[in-house]
mmCIF file of C-alpha atoms in Angstrom:
data_model
loop_
_atom_site.group_PDB
_atom_site.id
_atom_site.type_symbol
_atom_site.label_atom_id
_atom_site.label_comp_id
_atom_site.label_asym_id
_atom_site.label_seq_id
_atom_site.Cartn_x
_atom_site.Cartn_y
_atom_site.Cartn_z
ATOM 1 C CA MET A 1 53.731 22.285 -60.785
ATOM 2 C CA ASP A 2 56.092 20.278 -62.956
ATOM 3 C CA GLU A 3 54.619 16.819 -63.645
ATOM 4 C CA GLY A 4 57.910 15.130 -62.797
ATOM 5 C CA LEU A 5 58.044 16.777 -59.368
ATOM 6 C CA PHE A 6 54.428 15.840 -58.675
ATOM 7 C CA THR A 7 55.207 12.238 -59.583
ATOM 8 C CA ALA A 8 58.346 12.186 -57.436
ATOM 9 C CA ASN A 9 56.444 13.568 -54.458
ATOM 10 C CA ASN A 10 53.713 10.983 -54.837
ATOM 11 C CA VAL A 11 56.168 8.093 -55.268
ATOM 12 C CA TRP A 12 57.959 9.098 -52.054
ATOM 13 C CA MET A 13 54.646 9.251 -50.196
ATOM 14 C CA MET A 14 53.700 5.793 -51.458
ATOM 15 C CA LEU A 15 57.089 4.464 -50.349
ATOM 16 C CA ALA A 16 56.577 6.095 -46.943
ATOM 17 C CA THR A 17 53.166 4.416 -46.769
ATOM 18 C CA ALA A 18 54.805 1.049 -47.403
ATOM 19 C CA LEU A 19 57.378 1.713 -44.669
ATOM 20 C CA VAL A 20 54.653 2.575 -42.145
ATOM 21 C CA PHE A 21 52.801 -0.598 -43.125
ATOM 22 C CA PHE A 22 56.016 -2.571 -42.567
ATOM 23 C CA MET A 23 56.119 -1.196 -39.014
ATOM 24 C CA HIS A 24 53.312 -3.604 -38.129
ATOM 25 C CA THR A 25 55.756 -6.443 -38.761
ATOM 26 C CA GLY A 26 58.087 -4.762 -36.305
ATOM 27 C CA PHE A 27 55.359 -4.392 -33.688
ATOM 28 C CA ALA A 28 54.414 -8.047 -34.091
ATOM 29 C CA PHE A 29 58.013 -9.267 -33.737
ATOM 30 C CA LEU A 30 58.629 -7.031 -30.729
ATOM 31 C CA GLU A 31 55.486 -8.166 -28.918
ATOM 32 C CA ILE A 32 55.918 -11.883 -29.487
ATOM 33 C CA GLY A 33 59.610 -11.682 -28.660
ATOM 34 C CA LEU A 34 59.006 -10.046 -25.274
ATOM 35 C CA THR A 35 56.229 -12.456 -24.275
ATOM 36 C CA ARG A 36 55.969 -16.206 -23.810
ATOM 37 C CA SER A 37 55.720 -18.631 -26.701
ATOM 38 C CA LYS A 38 52.343 -19.971 -25.552
ATOM 39 C CA ASN A 39 50.728 -16.618 -26.476
ATOM 40 C CA THR A 40 52.385 -16.053 -29.858
ATOM 41 C CA ILE A 41 49.387 -16.791 -32.076
ATOM 42 C CA ASN A 42 47.165 -14.609 -29.911
ATOM 43 C CA ILE A 43 49.483 -11.632 -30.374
ATOM 44 C CA LEU A 44 49.892 -12.224 -34.110
ATOM 45 C CA PHE A 45 46.119 -12.550 -34.494
ATOM 46 C CA LYS A 46 45.591 -9.200 -32.751
ATOM 47 C CA ASN A 47 48.161 -7.478 -34.946
ATOM 48 C CA ILE A 48 46.605 -8.814 -38.140
ATOM 49 C CA PHE A 49 43.128 -7.906 -36.916
ATOM 50 C CA ILE A 50 44.230 -4.351 -36.130
ATOM 51 C CA ILE A 51 45.667 -3.588 -39.563
ATOM 52 C CA THR A 52 42.860 -5.214 -41.562
ATOM 53 C CA VAL A 53 39.873 -3.952 -39.583
ATOM 54 C CA GLY A 54 41.584 -0.624 -38.891
ATOM 55 C CA LEU A 55 41.989 0.060 -42.603
ATOM 56 C CA LEU A 56 38.367 -0.867 -43.308
ATOM 57 C CA LEU A 57 37.126 1.381 -40.504
ATOM 58 C CA TYR A 58 39.251 4.227 -41.808
ATOM 59 C CA TYR A 59 37.723 3.664 -45.252
ATOM 60 C CA ALA A 60 34.169 3.457 -43.903
ATOM 61 C CA TRP A 61 34.195 6.683 -41.909
ATOM 62 C CA GLY A 62 37.479 7.299 -40.081
ATOM 63 C CA PHE A 63 39.137 9.329 -42.836
ATOM 64 C CA ASN A 64 36.083 11.558 -43.253
ATOM 65 C CA LEU A 65 35.761 11.951 -39.494
ATOM 66 C CA MET A 66 39.420 12.916 -39.109
ATOM 67 C CA TYR A 67 39.491 15.402 -41.986
ATOM 68 C CA PRO A 68 36.089 17.081 -41.857
ATOM 69 C CA GLY A 69 37.167 20.487 -43.159
ATOM 70 C CA PHE A 70 36.115 22.654 -40.211
ATOM 71 C CA GLU A 71 34.593 25.906 -41.323
ATOM 72 C CA GLU A 72 36.223 29.182 -40.290
ATOM 73 C CA GLY A 73 34.713 30.402 -37.058
ATOM 74 C CA SER A 74 33.463 26.963 -36.007
ATOM 75 C CA LEU A 75 34.434 25.458 -32.667
ATOM 76 C CA GLY A 76 36.611 22.903 -34.461
ATOM 77 C CA ILE A 77 35.656 20.059 -32.143
ATOM 78 C CA ILE A 78 33.598 17.693 -34.280
ATOM 79 C CA LYS A 79 31.937 17.994 -37.664
ATOM 80 C CA PHE A 80 30.632 14.643 -38.744
ATOM 81 C CA ASP A 81 27.572 13.335 -40.555
ATOM 82 C CA PHE A 82 27.809 9.533 -40.386
ATOM 83 C CA PHE A 83 25.494 8.656 -43.235
ATOM 84 C CA SER A 84 26.743 11.164 -45.784
ATOM 85 C CA SER A 85 30.351 10.439 -44.804
ATOM 86 C CA PHE A 86 30.327 6.656 -45.272
ATOM 87 C CA GLY A 87 33.031 5.446 -47.672
ATOM 88 C CA ILE A 88 35.600 7.414 -49.637
ATOM 89 C CA SER A 89 35.751 9.104 -53.025
ATOM 90 C CA PRO A 90 38.264 11.644 -54.320
ATOM 91 C CA PRO A 91 37.211 15.277 -54.598
ATOM 92 C CA GLU A 92 37.482 17.258 -57.805
ATOM 93 C CA ASN A 93 41.158 17.505 -58.847
ATOM 94 C CA GLY A 94 42.028 15.037 -56.086
ATOM 95 C CA MET A 95 44.291 13.121 -58.445
ATOM 96 C CA THR A 96 46.166 16.118 -59.776
ATOM 97 C CA ALA A 97 48.839 18.521 -58.574
ATOM 98 C CA ASP A 98 46.063 20.885 -57.511
ATOM 99 C CA TYR A 99 45.536 18.635 -54.483
ATOM 100 C CA ALA A 100 47.757 19.033 -51.378
ATOM 101 C CA ASN A 101 50.118 21.471 -53.111
ATOM 102 C CA GLY A 102 51.237 18.747 -55.462
ATOM 103 C CA GLY A 103 52.630 16.594 -52.663
ATOM 104 C CA TYR A 104 50.522 13.525 -53.400
ATOM 105 C CA THR A 105 47.172 12.379 -54.729
ATOM 106 C CA TRP A 106 44.019 11.991 -52.682
ATOM 107 C CA TRP A 107 44.240 8.189 -52.799
ATOM 108 C CA THR A 108 47.802 8.313 -51.489
ATOM 109 C CA ASP A 109 46.639 10.674 -48.744
ATOM 110 C CA PHE A 110 43.985 8.211 -47.606
ATOM 111 C CA LEU A 111 46.308 5.211 -47.571
ATOM 112 C CA PHE A 112 49.158 6.990 -45.786
ATOM 113 C CA GLN A 113 46.825 8.264 -43.067
ATOM 114 C CA GLY A 114 45.142 4.855 -42.863
ATOM 115 C CA MET A 115 48.458 3.231 -41.991
ATOM 116 C CA PHE A 116 48.771 5.607 -39.031
ATOM 117 C CA ALA A 117 45.267 4.852 -37.766
ATOM 118 C CA ALA A 118 45.953 1.260 -36.775
ATOM 119 C CA THR A 119 49.089 2.077 -34.784
ATOM 120 C CA ALA A 120 47.235 3.395 -31.727
ATOM 121 C CA ALA A 121 45.522 0.053 -31.088
ATOM 122 C CA THR A 122 48.750 -1.862 -31.759
ATOM 123 C CA ILE A 123 50.308 -0.012 -28.829
ATOM 124 C CA VAL A 124 47.551 -1.344 -26.566
ATOM 125 C CA SER A 125 47.990 -4.874 -27.913
ATOM 126 C CA GLY A 126 51.457 -5.207 -26.420
ATOM 127 C CA ALA A 127 50.494 -3.744 -23.062
ATOM 128 C CA VAL A 128 47.605 -6.183 -22.504
ATOM 129 C CA ALA A 129 49.456 -9.215 -23.851
ATOM 130 C CA GLU A 130 48.978 -12.658 -22.310
ATOM 131 C CA ARG A 131 45.792 -11.988 -20.338
ATOM 132 C CA MET A 132 43.088 -10.066 -22.237
ATOM 133 C CA LYS A 133 40.188 -11.858 -23.902
ATOM 134 C CA ILE A 134 40.524 -11.691 -27.666
ATOM 135 C CA GLY A 135 36.859 -10.808 -28.170
ATOM 136 C CA SER A 136 37.040 -7.883 -25.778
ATOM 137 C CA PHE A 137 40.203 -6.628 -27.425
ATOM 138 C CA MET A 138 38.585 -6.793 -30.864
ATOM 139 C CA ILE A 139 35.592 -4.743 -29.728
ATOM 140 C CA PHE A 140 37.896 -2.212 -28.088
ATOM 141 C CA THR A 141 39.934 -1.932 -31.308
ATOM 142 C CA VAL A 142 36.855 -1.235 -33.427
ATOM 143 C CA LEU A 143 35.663 1.540 -31.127
ATOM 144 C CA TYR A 144 39.054 3.102 -30.448
ATOM 145 C CA ILE A 145 40.317 3.122 -34.038
ATOM 146 C CA GLY A 146 36.880 3.853 -35.449
ATOM 147 C CA LEU A 147 35.998 6.800 -33.229
ATOM 148 C CA VAL A 148 38.529 7.974 -30.644
ATOM 149 C CA TYR A 149 41.630 8.163 -32.827
ATOM 150 C CA PRO A 150 40.074 10.076 -35.758
ATOM 151 C CA ILE A 151 38.306 12.535 -33.444
ATOM 152 C CA VAL A 152 41.580 13.402 -31.693
ATOM 153 C CA GLY A 153 43.362 13.575 -35.048
ATOM 154 C CA ALA A 154 40.746 15.978 -36.389
ATOM 155 C CA TRP A 155 41.450 18.421 -33.577
ATOM 156 C CA LYS A 156 44.922 19.058 -34.988
ATOM 157 C CA TRP A 157 45.502 17.474 -38.392
ATOM 158 C CA GLY A 158 41.910 18.043 -39.492
ATOM 159 C CA GLY A 159 42.121 21.764 -38.794
ATOM 160 C CA GLY A 160 40.278 21.635 -35.479
ATOM 161 C CA PHE A 161 40.601 23.708 -32.336
ATOM 162 C CA LEU A 162 44.058 22.426 -31.289
ATOM 163 C CA ASP A 163 45.401 23.518 -34.647
ATOM 164 C CA THR A 164 43.803 26.933 -34.161
ATOM 165 C CA TRP A 165 45.433 27.207 -30.749
ATOM 166 C CA GLY A 166 48.867 26.599 -32.254
ATOM 167 C CA PHE A 167 49.381 23.101 -30.863
ATOM 168 C CA TYR A 168 52.054 21.329 -32.920
ATOM 169 C CA ASP A 169 52.545 17.614 -33.503
ATOM 170 C CA PHE A 170 54.451 16.889 -36.687
ATOM 171 C CA ALA A 171 53.947 13.130 -36.928
ATOM 172 C CA GLY A 172 52.100 12.022 -33.822
ATOM 173 C CA SER A 173 53.959 11.915 -30.496
ATOM 174 C CA SER A 174 50.593 12.831 -28.993
ATOM 175 C CA LEU A 175 48.056 12.220 -31.760
ATOM 176 C CA VAL A 176 49.212 8.644 -32.356
ATOM 177 C CA HIS A 177 51.511 7.449 -29.587
ATOM 178 C CA SER A 178 49.981 9.015 -26.502
ATOM 179 C CA VAL A 179 46.504 8.192 -27.800
ATOM 180 C CA GLY A 180 47.525 4.540 -27.663
ATOM 181 C CA GLY A 181 49.519 5.038 -24.472
ATOM 182 C CA TRP A 182 46.629 6.489 -22.468
ATOM 183 C CA ALA A 183 44.424 3.553 -23.434
ATOM 184 C CA ALA A 184 47.213 1.119 -22.581
ATOM 185 C CA LEU A 185 47.501 2.653 -19.109
ATOM 186 C CA VAL A 186 43.761 2.285 -18.497
ATOM 187 C CA ALA A 187 43.760 -1.277 -19.829
ATOM 188 C CA ILE A 188 46.602 -2.594 -17.678
ATOM 189 C CA THR A 189 45.075 -0.899 -14.618
ATOM 190 C CA LEU A 190 41.694 -2.583 -15.131
ATOM 191 C CA LEU A 191 43.199 -5.928 -16.184
ATOM 192 C CA GLY A 192 45.646 -6.406 -13.350
ATOM 193 C CA ALA A 193 49.033 -8.075 -13.558
ATOM 194 C CA ARG A 194 49.773 -11.482 -15.040
ATOM 195 C CA HIS A 195 49.872 -14.394 -12.623
ATOM 196 C CA GLY A 196 53.435 -14.700 -11.349
ATOM 197 C CA LYS A 197 54.436 -11.108 -12.106
ATOM 198 C CA PHE A 198 54.406 -10.242 -8.389
ATOM 199 C CA ASP A 199 54.849 -12.700 -5.534
ATOM 200 C CA GLU A 200 52.714 -12.893 -2.374
ATOM 201 C CA ASP A 201 54.760 -10.114 -0.802
ATOM 202 C CA GLY A 202 54.292 -7.868 -3.816
ATOM 203 C CA GLN A 203 57.882 -8.295 -4.994
ATOM 204 C CA LEU A 204 58.498 -8.033 -8.716
ATOM 205 C CA LYS A 205 59.267 -11.301 -10.511
ATOM 206 C CA ALA A 206 60.650 -11.248 -14.046
ATOM 207 C CA ILE A 207 58.675 -13.029 -16.774
ATOM 208 C CA PRO A 208 61.192 -13.356 -19.636
ATOM 209 C CA GLY A 209 60.134 -13.151 -23.247
ATOM 210 C CA HIS A 210 60.702 -16.249 -25.360
ATOM 211 C CA SER A 211 62.728 -14.691 -28.213
ATOM 212 C CA ILE A 212 64.928 -11.664 -27.674
ATOM 213 C CA PRO A 213 66.318 -12.047 -31.238
ATOM 214 C CA LEU A 214 62.777 -11.553 -32.566
ATOM 215 C CA ALA A 215 62.273 -8.537 -30.313
ATOM 216 C CA THR A 216 65.546 -7.030 -31.541
ATOM 217 C CA THR A 217 64.554 -7.610 -35.153
ATOM 218 C CA GLY A 218 61.229 -5.942 -34.424
ATOM 219 C CA VAL A 219 62.881 -2.805 -33.063
ATOM 220 C CA LEU A 220 65.196 -2.532 -36.072
ATOM 221 C CA ILE A 221 62.197 -2.899 -38.391
ATOM 222 C CA LEU A 222 60.355 -0.202 -36.442
ATOM 223 C CA TRP A 223 63.347 2.125 -36.737
ATOM 224 C CA LEU A 224 63.363 1.552 -40.489
ATOM 225 C CA GLY A 225 59.610 2.093 -40.661
ATOM 226 C CA TRP A 226 59.967 5.371 -38.786
ATOM 227 C CA PHE A 227 61.748 6.788 -41.844
ATOM 228 C CA GLY A 228 58.336 6.554 -43.492
ATOM 229 C CA PHE A 229 56.387 7.520 -40.382
ATOM 230 C CA ASN A 230 58.315 10.772 -39.880
ATOM 231 C CA GLY A 231 59.810 11.220 -43.343
ATOM 232 C CA GLY A 232 56.441 10.798 -45.007
ATOM 233 C CA SER A 233 54.940 13.388 -42.678
ATOM 234 C CA VAL A 234 56.819 16.045 -44.639
ATOM 235 C CA LEU A 235 54.000 15.335 -47.116
ATOM 236 C CA SER A 236 56.282 15.693 -50.123
ATOM 237 C CA ALA A 237 59.712 14.613 -51.321
ATOM 238 C CA ASP A 238 61.228 17.982 -50.476
ATOM 239 C CA PRO A 239 64.955 17.118 -50.246
ATOM 240 C CA ALA A 240 65.934 19.537 -47.485
ATOM 241 C CA ALA A 241 62.957 18.875 -45.208
ATOM 242 C CA THR A 242 62.910 15.108 -45.693
ATOM 243 C CA SER A 243 66.633 14.604 -45.158
ATOM 244 C CA LEU A 244 66.590 16.707 -41.978
ATOM 245 C CA VAL A 245 63.692 14.682 -40.586
ATOM 246 C CA LEU A 246 65.480 11.392 -41.257
ATOM 247 C CA VAL A 247 68.625 12.674 -39.541
ATOM 248 C CA THR A 248 66.842 13.971 -36.433
ATOM 249 C CA THR A 249 64.788 10.775 -36.234
ATOM 250 C CA SER A 250 67.860 8.537 -36.351
ATOM 251 C CA LEU A 251 69.935 10.612 -33.943
ATOM 252 C CA SER A 252 67.165 10.699 -31.360
ATOM 253 C CA ALA A 253 66.694 6.930 -31.643
ATOM 254 C CA ALA A 254 70.399 6.292 -31.183
ATOM 255 C CA ALA A 255 70.659 8.671 -28.230
ATOM 256 C CA GLY A 256 67.584 7.150 -26.585
ATOM 257 C CA GLY A 257 69.045 3.673 -26.796
ATOM 258 C CA VAL A 258 72.429 4.692 -25.410
ATOM 259 C CA ALA A 259 70.908 6.694 -22.544
ATOM 260 C CA ALA A 260 68.633 3.811 -21.526
ATOM 261 C CA MET A 261 71.520 1.344 -21.718
ATOM 262 C CA ILE A 262 73.788 3.479 -19.498
ATOM 263 C CA LEU A 263 71.147 4.399 -16.917
ATOM 264 C CA SER A 264 69.854 0.839 -16.617
ATOM 265 C CA TYR A 265 73.424 -0.343 -16.048
ATOM 266 C CA ILE A 266 73.897 2.268 -13.325
ATOM 267 C CA PHE A 267 70.634 1.214 -11.639
ATOM 268 C CA TYR A 268 70.716 -2.552 -12.105
ATOM 269 C CA LYS A 269 74.383 -3.368 -12.808
ATOM 270 C CA ASN A 270 73.659 -5.283 -15.996
ATOM 271 C CA LEU A 271 73.572 -4.500 -19.705
ATOM 272 C CA ASP A 272 69.878 -5.077 -20.316
ATOM 273 C CA LEU A 273 69.179 -5.477 -24.037
ATOM 274 C CA THR A 274 65.414 -5.028 -23.631
ATOM 275 C CA MET A 275 65.963 -1.680 -21.914
ATOM 276 C CA PHE A 276 68.367 -0.742 -24.722
ATOM 277 C CA LEU A 277 65.697 -1.614 -27.294
ATOM 278 C CA ASN A 278 62.948 0.326 -25.531
ATOM 279 C CA GLY A 279 65.320 3.286 -25.258
ATOM 280 C CA ILE A 280 65.600 3.323 -29.045
ATOM 281 C CA LEU A 281 61.817 3.277 -29.365
ATOM 282 C CA GLY A 282 61.517 6.013 -26.749
ATOM 283 C CA GLY A 283 63.893 8.197 -28.747
ATOM 284 C CA LEU A 284 61.814 7.609 -31.871
ATOM 285 C CA VAL A 285 58.568 8.510 -30.134
ATOM 286 C CA GLY A 286 60.164 11.533 -28.466
ATOM 287 C CA ILE A 287 61.377 13.126 -31.701
ATOM 288 C CA THR A 288 58.173 12.473 -33.650
ATOM 289 C CA ALA A 289 56.325 15.637 -32.589
ATOM 290 C CA GLY A 290 59.103 17.995 -33.697
ATOM 291 C CA ALA A 291 61.339 16.064 -36.080
ATOM 292 C CA ASP A 292 61.085 18.812 -38.696
ATOM 293 C CA LEU A 293 61.906 21.608 -36.241
ATOM 294 C CA MET A 294 65.004 20.314 -34.493
ATOM 295 C CA SER A 295 68.705 20.609 -35.153
ATOM 296 C CA PRO A 296 70.839 17.450 -34.838
ATOM 297 C CA ASN A 297 72.088 18.612 -31.426
ATOM 298 C CA GLU A 298 68.542 19.124 -30.182
ATOM 299 C CA ALA A 299 67.495 15.741 -31.550
ATOM 300 C CA VAL A 300 70.266 14.079 -29.531
ATOM 301 C CA LEU A 301 69.137 15.884 -26.373
ATOM 302 C CA ILE A 302 65.527 14.839 -26.935
ATOM 303 C CA GLY A 303 66.661 11.256 -27.431
ATOM 304 C CA LEU A 304 68.854 11.252 -24.323
ATOM 305 C CA ILE A 305 65.988 12.497 -22.161
ATOM 306 C CA SER A 306 63.656 9.948 -23.775
ATOM 307 C CA GLY A 307 66.061 7.131 -22.874
ATOM 308 C CA VAL A 308 66.167 8.306 -19.264
ATOM 309 C CA LEU A 309 62.358 8.429 -19.199
ATOM 310 C CA ILE A 310 62.216 4.831 -20.407
ATOM 311 C CA VAL A 311 64.237 3.502 -17.483
ATOM 312 C CA LEU A 312 62.436 5.664 -14.924
ATOM 313 C CA GLY A 313 59.034 5.027 -16.503
ATOM 314 C CA ILE A 314 59.363 1.247 -16.508
ATOM 315 C CA ALA A 315 60.535 1.381 -12.870
ATOM 316 C CA LEU A 316 57.480 3.512 -12.011
ATOM 317 C CA ILE A 317 55.084 1.082 -13.699
ATOM 318 C CA ASP A 318 56.605 -1.791 -11.715
ATOM 319 C CA ARG A 319 56.439 0.189 -8.456
ATOM 320 C CA LEU A 320 52.741 0.844 -9.076
ATOM 321 C CA LYS A 321 52.261 -2.940 -9.392
ATOM 322 C CA LEU A 322 51.093 -2.570 -12.974
ATOM 323 C CA ASP A 323 52.106 -5.079 -15.632
ATOM 324 C CA ASP A 324 53.190 -3.899 -19.081
ATOM 325 C CA PRO A 325 55.000 -6.803 -20.793
ATOM 326 C CA VAL A 326 56.531 -4.698 -23.587
ATOM 327 C CA GLY A 327 56.974 -1.319 -21.886
ATOM 328 C CA ALA A 328 54.320 0.319 -24.046
ATOM 329 C CA VAL A 329 53.253 2.923 -21.490
ATOM 330 C CA ALA A 330 56.804 4.157 -20.883
ATOM 331 C CA VAL A 331 57.623 4.215 -24.608
ATOM 332 C CA HIS A 332 54.455 5.611 -26.124
ATOM 333 C CA LEU A 333 52.830 7.590 -23.322
ATOM 334 C CA PHE A 334 55.714 8.978 -21.283
ATOM 335 C CA CYS A 335 57.974 9.653 -24.266
ATOM 336 C CA GLY A 336 55.002 10.844 -26.320
ATOM 337 C CA ILE A 337 54.239 13.470 -23.695
ATOM 338 C CA TRP A 338 57.896 14.463 -23.481
ATOM 339 C CA GLY A 339 58.251 14.733 -27.256
ATOM 340 C CA THR A 340 55.196 16.950 -27.457
ATOM 341 C CA LEU A 341 56.491 19.243 -24.717
ATOM 342 C CA ALA A 342 59.931 19.326 -26.374
ATOM 343 C CA VAL A 343 58.452 21.312 -29.265
ATOM 344 C CA GLY A 344 58.039 24.210 -26.854
ATOM 345 C CA VAL A 345 61.525 23.754 -25.367
ATOM 346 C CA PHE A 346 63.756 23.060 -28.381
ATOM 347 C CA GLY A 347 63.689 23.858 -32.072
ATOM 348 C CA SER A 348 62.439 26.720 -34.174
ATOM 349 C CA LYS A 349 59.102 27.054 -32.348
ATOM 350 C CA ALA A 350 60.511 27.074 -28.802
ATOM 351 C CA SER A 351 58.776 29.680 -26.621
ATOM 352 C CA ILE A 352 56.630 29.994 -23.520
ATOM 353 C CA SER A 353 53.505 30.429 -25.626
ATOM 354 C CA GLN A 354 54.303 27.311 -27.646
ATOM 355 C CA LEU A 355 55.025 25.330 -24.494
ATOM 356 C CA THR A 356 51.670 26.452 -23.111
ATOM 357 C CA ALA A 357 49.906 25.306 -26.282
ATOM 358 C CA GLN A 358 51.709 21.952 -26.128
ATOM 359 C CA PHE A 359 50.835 21.439 -22.479
ATOM 360 C CA SER A 360 47.187 22.345 -23.096
ATOM 361 C CA GLY A 361 46.983 19.875 -25.970
ATOM 362 C CA ILE A 362 48.486 17.089 -23.872
ATOM 363 C CA ILE A 363 45.954 17.656 -21.087
ATOM 364 C CA ILE A 364 42.960 17.773 -23.430
ATOM 365 C CA ILE A 365 44.031 14.704 -25.410
ATOM 366 C CA GLY A 366 44.875 12.849 -22.210
ATOM 367 C CA VAL A 367 41.555 13.549 -20.527
ATOM 368 C CA PHE A 368 39.558 12.614 -23.642
ATOM 369 C CA CYS A 369 41.501 9.373 -24.184
ATOM 370 C CA LEU A 370 41.388 8.390 -20.520
ATOM 371 C CA ILE A 371 37.636 8.904 -20.327
ATOM 372 C CA SER A 372 36.952 7.243 -23.677
ATOM 373 C CA SER A 373 39.117 4.188 -23.020
ATOM 374 C CA MET A 374 37.779 3.881 -19.468
ATOM 375 C CA ILE A 375 34.191 3.876 -20.735
ATOM 376 C CA ILE A 376 34.947 1.286 -23.426
ATOM 377 C CA ILE A 377 37.088 -1.080 -21.356
ATOM 378 C CA TYR A 378 35.108 -0.796 -18.109
ATOM 379 C CA THR A 379 31.856 -1.455 -19.992
ATOM 380 C CA LEU A 380 33.393 -4.547 -21.582
ATOM 381 C CA LYS A 381 34.628 -5.660 -18.182
ATOM 382 C CA ALA A 382 31.162 -5.265 -16.680
ATOM 383 C CA ILE A 383 29.282 -6.952 -19.511
ATOM 384 C CA SER A 384 31.469 -9.818 -20.686
ATOM 385 C CA GLY A 385 34.740 -9.585 -18.802
ATOM 386 C CA ILE A 386 38.090 -8.591 -20.244
ATOM 387 C CA ARG A 387 40.428 -11.143 -18.674
ATOM 388 C CA VAL A 388 40.841 -14.832 -19.377
ATOM 389 C CA THR A 389 40.655 -17.321 -16.513
ATOM 390 C CA LYS A 390 43.715 -18.251 -14.463
ATOM 391 C CA ASN A 391 43.845 -21.685 -16.053
ATOM 392 C CA GLU A 392 43.612 -20.223 -19.553
ATOM 393 C CA GLU A 393 46.387 -17.783 -18.771
ATOM 394 C CA ILE A 394 48.654 -20.467 -17.336
ATOM 395 C CA GLU A 395 48.123 -22.851 -20.250
ATOM 396 C CA GLY A 396 48.332 -20.085 -22.830
ATOM 397 C CA LEU A 397 45.957 -18.038 -24.954
ATOM 398 C CA ASP A 398 47.031 -19.794 -28.137
ATOM 399 C CA LEU A 399 45.446 -23.033 -26.941
ATOM 400 C CA HIS A 400 42.310 -21.577 -25.377
ATOM 401 C CA GLU A 401 41.548 -18.629 -27.682
ATOM 402 C CA HIS A 402 42.705 -20.086 -30.991
ATOM 403 C CA GLY A 403 43.148 -23.854 -30.632
ATOM 404 C CA MET A 404 46.569 -23.598 -32.287
ATOM 405 C CA ASP A 405 50.238 -23.768 -31.376
ATOM 406 C CA ALA A 406 52.808 -21.389 -32.864
ATOM 407 C CA TYR A 407 55.645 -23.860 -32.356
ATOM 408 C CA PRO A 408 54.156 -27.379 -32.681
ATOM 409 C CA ASP A 409 57.570 -29.056 -32.898
ATOM 410 C CA PHE A 410 58.754 -27.615 -29.583
ATOM 411 C CA MET A 411 57.489 -27.696 -26.033
ATOM 412 C CA ASN A 412 55.918 -24.457 -24.840
ATOM 413 C CA ASP A 413 57.382 -22.697 -21.846
#
């Protein structure tokens, strides 16, 4: 391969890595914007913990666990020797064009994949906001990022049995977003709703976030970061493939936002900005599994359906008396499932056999993540508890978990 092309590919992958890293700023802004000011430091602490510890865990064993190199004829479920796999070091020719078809170097591969690893736990962070003990969340993060995420990733991206079956997930509608979404669903079920979310008669009561401008900024940052999340998943700077992915990603995001805005207006007779924002995120999650396979028209359809799922999904969560302050389950789980199924409905791989493979993958990933997250979170609940006291929740986690105030010059709500 021409040295200039190899360099260009690697530079694009490093830029994509930086964009995915920047997404954590977007997640942080979105979460603090949609929650109350008295919990701001708690949410920021969790987001910083996730990216720092997540990267170290991925260095220690996660990368080797996720990309084990399953042998031909193996079951492709797990191939992992903890002691021999600790740490990272490039293989022979890992820094040359002989690695990954000249798309990037081994070091770039590790860092790009490491940025993805932390995202699953970030999804859970928003769902459990304002009521989960910080210590319990930290333990959950270590176990979920360190073990559950790379095992699921290995089943497809590591050449495991889902890959053999033909399951397709370009950039992680299932392998990243639903992995976080399933855990978020378990967590909010075991935690219970925030005090004041439902009245004595079980009627829903709104708990407004303290900064919608911050939440809006967060969504725009996430949209920008998705250019790296999906665009980098081309795994080279191929002009045709990369440009198509960026177009389908953007069109689906736009369609998701518009669909959520219109449907929420029809249902609730108001132009809800937060629903608009979550519709954009739903469109992004929905297109992620097949961004490289879809035409612009198909991307718009996927986004429109994602936006509808956001409005219906958030209504369902409320009806079930569950409390998800940022809409993480609707965005990442419901739209993640839809985006994965869409690969079998739209695009160049659409067929009954592909739809069957997609459905099978969703079920297997869902069952594994539900069981794993249930074991982790229920064990924490039984041993040390996962929820702060009522007084701590009312006064704010910033004060009781961190002894700090995010806005010392202003009165908390």
